[in-house]
XYZ file of C-alpha atoms in Angstrom:
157
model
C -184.955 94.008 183.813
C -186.325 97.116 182.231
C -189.353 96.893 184.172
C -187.516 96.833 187.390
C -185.206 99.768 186.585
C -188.456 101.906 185.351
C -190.133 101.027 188.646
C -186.851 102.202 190.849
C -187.154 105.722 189.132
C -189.924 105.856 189.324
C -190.249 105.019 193.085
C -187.305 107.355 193.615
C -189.321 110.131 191.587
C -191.868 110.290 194.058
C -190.214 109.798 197.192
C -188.581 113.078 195.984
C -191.322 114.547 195.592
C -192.888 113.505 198.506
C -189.912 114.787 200.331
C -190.034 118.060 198.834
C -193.336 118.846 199.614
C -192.841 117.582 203.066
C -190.314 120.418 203.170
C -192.680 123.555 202.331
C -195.192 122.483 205.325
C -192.464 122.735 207.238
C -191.507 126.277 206.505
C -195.116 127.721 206.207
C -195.403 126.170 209.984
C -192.062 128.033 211.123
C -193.158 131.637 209.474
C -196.609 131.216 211.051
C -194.928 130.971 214.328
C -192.841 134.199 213.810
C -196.406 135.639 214.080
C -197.735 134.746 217.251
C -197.300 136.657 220.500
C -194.455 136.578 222.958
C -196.478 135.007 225.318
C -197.099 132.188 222.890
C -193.632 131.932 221.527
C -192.171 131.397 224.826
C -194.857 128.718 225.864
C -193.836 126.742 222.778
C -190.934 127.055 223.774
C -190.891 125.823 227.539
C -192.891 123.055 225.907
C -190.134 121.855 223.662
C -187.667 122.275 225.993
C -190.163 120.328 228.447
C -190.341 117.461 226.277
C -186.768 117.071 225.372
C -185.443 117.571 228.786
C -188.614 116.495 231.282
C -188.467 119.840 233.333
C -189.921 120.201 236.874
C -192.248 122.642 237.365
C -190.004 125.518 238.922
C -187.821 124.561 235.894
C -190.801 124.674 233.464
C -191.667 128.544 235.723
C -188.261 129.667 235.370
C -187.810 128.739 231.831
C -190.895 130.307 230.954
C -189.934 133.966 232.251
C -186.984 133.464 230.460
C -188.221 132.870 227.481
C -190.885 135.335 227.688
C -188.268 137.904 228.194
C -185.977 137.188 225.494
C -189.301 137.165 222.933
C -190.591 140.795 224.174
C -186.625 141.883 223.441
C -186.776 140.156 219.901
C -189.598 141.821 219.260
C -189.371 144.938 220.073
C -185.741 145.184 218.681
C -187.527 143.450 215.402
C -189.786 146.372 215.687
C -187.325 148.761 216.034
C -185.026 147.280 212.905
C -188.440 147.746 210.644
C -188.711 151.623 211.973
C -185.456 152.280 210.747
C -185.932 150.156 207.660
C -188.934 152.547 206.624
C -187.335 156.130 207.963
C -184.249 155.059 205.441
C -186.159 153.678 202.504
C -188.208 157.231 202.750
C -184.772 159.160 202.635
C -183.414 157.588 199.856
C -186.930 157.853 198.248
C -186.249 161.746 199.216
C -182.589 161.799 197.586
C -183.786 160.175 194.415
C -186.624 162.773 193.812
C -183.848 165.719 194.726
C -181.260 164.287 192.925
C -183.952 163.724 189.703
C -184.651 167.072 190.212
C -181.404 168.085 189.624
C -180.243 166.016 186.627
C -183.923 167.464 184.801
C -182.614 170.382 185.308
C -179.129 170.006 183.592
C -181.278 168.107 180.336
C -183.287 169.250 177.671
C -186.690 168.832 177.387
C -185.917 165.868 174.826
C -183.676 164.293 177.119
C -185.849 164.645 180.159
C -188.139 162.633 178.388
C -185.490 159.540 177.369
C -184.260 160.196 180.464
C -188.133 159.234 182.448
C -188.787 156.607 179.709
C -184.877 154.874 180.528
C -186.312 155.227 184.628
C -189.256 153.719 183.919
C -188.283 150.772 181.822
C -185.533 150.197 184.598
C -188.376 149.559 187.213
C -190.140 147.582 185.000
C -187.003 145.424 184.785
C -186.510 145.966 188.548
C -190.211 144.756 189.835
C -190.462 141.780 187.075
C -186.972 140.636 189.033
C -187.854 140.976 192.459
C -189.537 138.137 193.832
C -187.207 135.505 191.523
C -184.018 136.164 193.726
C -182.892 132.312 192.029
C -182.799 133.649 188.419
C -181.273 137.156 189.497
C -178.077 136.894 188.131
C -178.836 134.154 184.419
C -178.496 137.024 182.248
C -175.828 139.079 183.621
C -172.229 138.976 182.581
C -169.831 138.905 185.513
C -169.832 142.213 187.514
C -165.653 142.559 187.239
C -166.067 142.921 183.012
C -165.633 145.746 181.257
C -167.963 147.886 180.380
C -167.912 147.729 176.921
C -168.060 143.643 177.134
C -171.477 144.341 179.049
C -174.941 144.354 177.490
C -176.365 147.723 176.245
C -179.348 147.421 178.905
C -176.661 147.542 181.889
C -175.631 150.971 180.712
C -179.064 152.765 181.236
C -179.977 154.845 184.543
């Protein structure tokens, strides 16, 4: 009895894993396709739609322009969301160094000091955090709590 209960876990122990892993291929086969050309998207494309609905070939022509259209205008509004992405990280980039400018000049030399050891330490924190978007919030109270329930390091620049 034991022996057949330890054998179902562990049968169901690797068919999870098996699935799991089954899972990632997946996804690292989608992003590599967000890669390729338009010209190559939309011939995938046509060729799925082929297969699943046995297109004839003006179908398979017409389909194809179609397609090949709608990928140039992905890209190129893609594109176009990344240029704006950049121009507006480099102005806040601009508003931080202005506006640190202007709070070194309100502090003493003492304070500018803290003040460039409390930034630093805050991008330490910041980079050490940013590629474990799962784990973001474990060690943060709830964001509606006062602030003198909330730990001393959410205080700091």
């Amino acid at each position: 009895m034991k022996k057949s209960i330890i054998t179902a876990l562990l049968f169901a122990g690797f068919a999870t894993a098996g699935f799991s892993q089954e899972r990632n291929i997946q996804r690292v086969d989608r992003n590599d396709k967000r890669m390729e050309s338009p010209e190559q998207q939309s011939r995938l494309a046509t060729d799925r739609m082929d297969k699943q609905l046995s297109l004839s070939e003006n179908q398979k022509t017409q389909i194809y322009n179609l397609n090949l259209d709608r990928a140039k205008k992905m890209n190129k509004a893609h594109e176009k969301a990344e240029k704006q992405r950049m121009e507006q990280h480099k102005k806040m980039q601009a508003e931080h160094a202005s506006s640190d400018r202007k709070i070194n000049s309100v502090l003493s030399p003492a304070q500018q000091s803290k003040y460039a050891s409390l930034k630093k330490e805050r991008a330490d924190k910041f980079k050490g955090r940013k590629g474990n978007h799962n784990n973001r919030n474990k060690n943060r109270t709830s964001r509606n709590a006062s602030p003198k329930n909330r730990p001393e390091s959410d205080h700091k620049l």
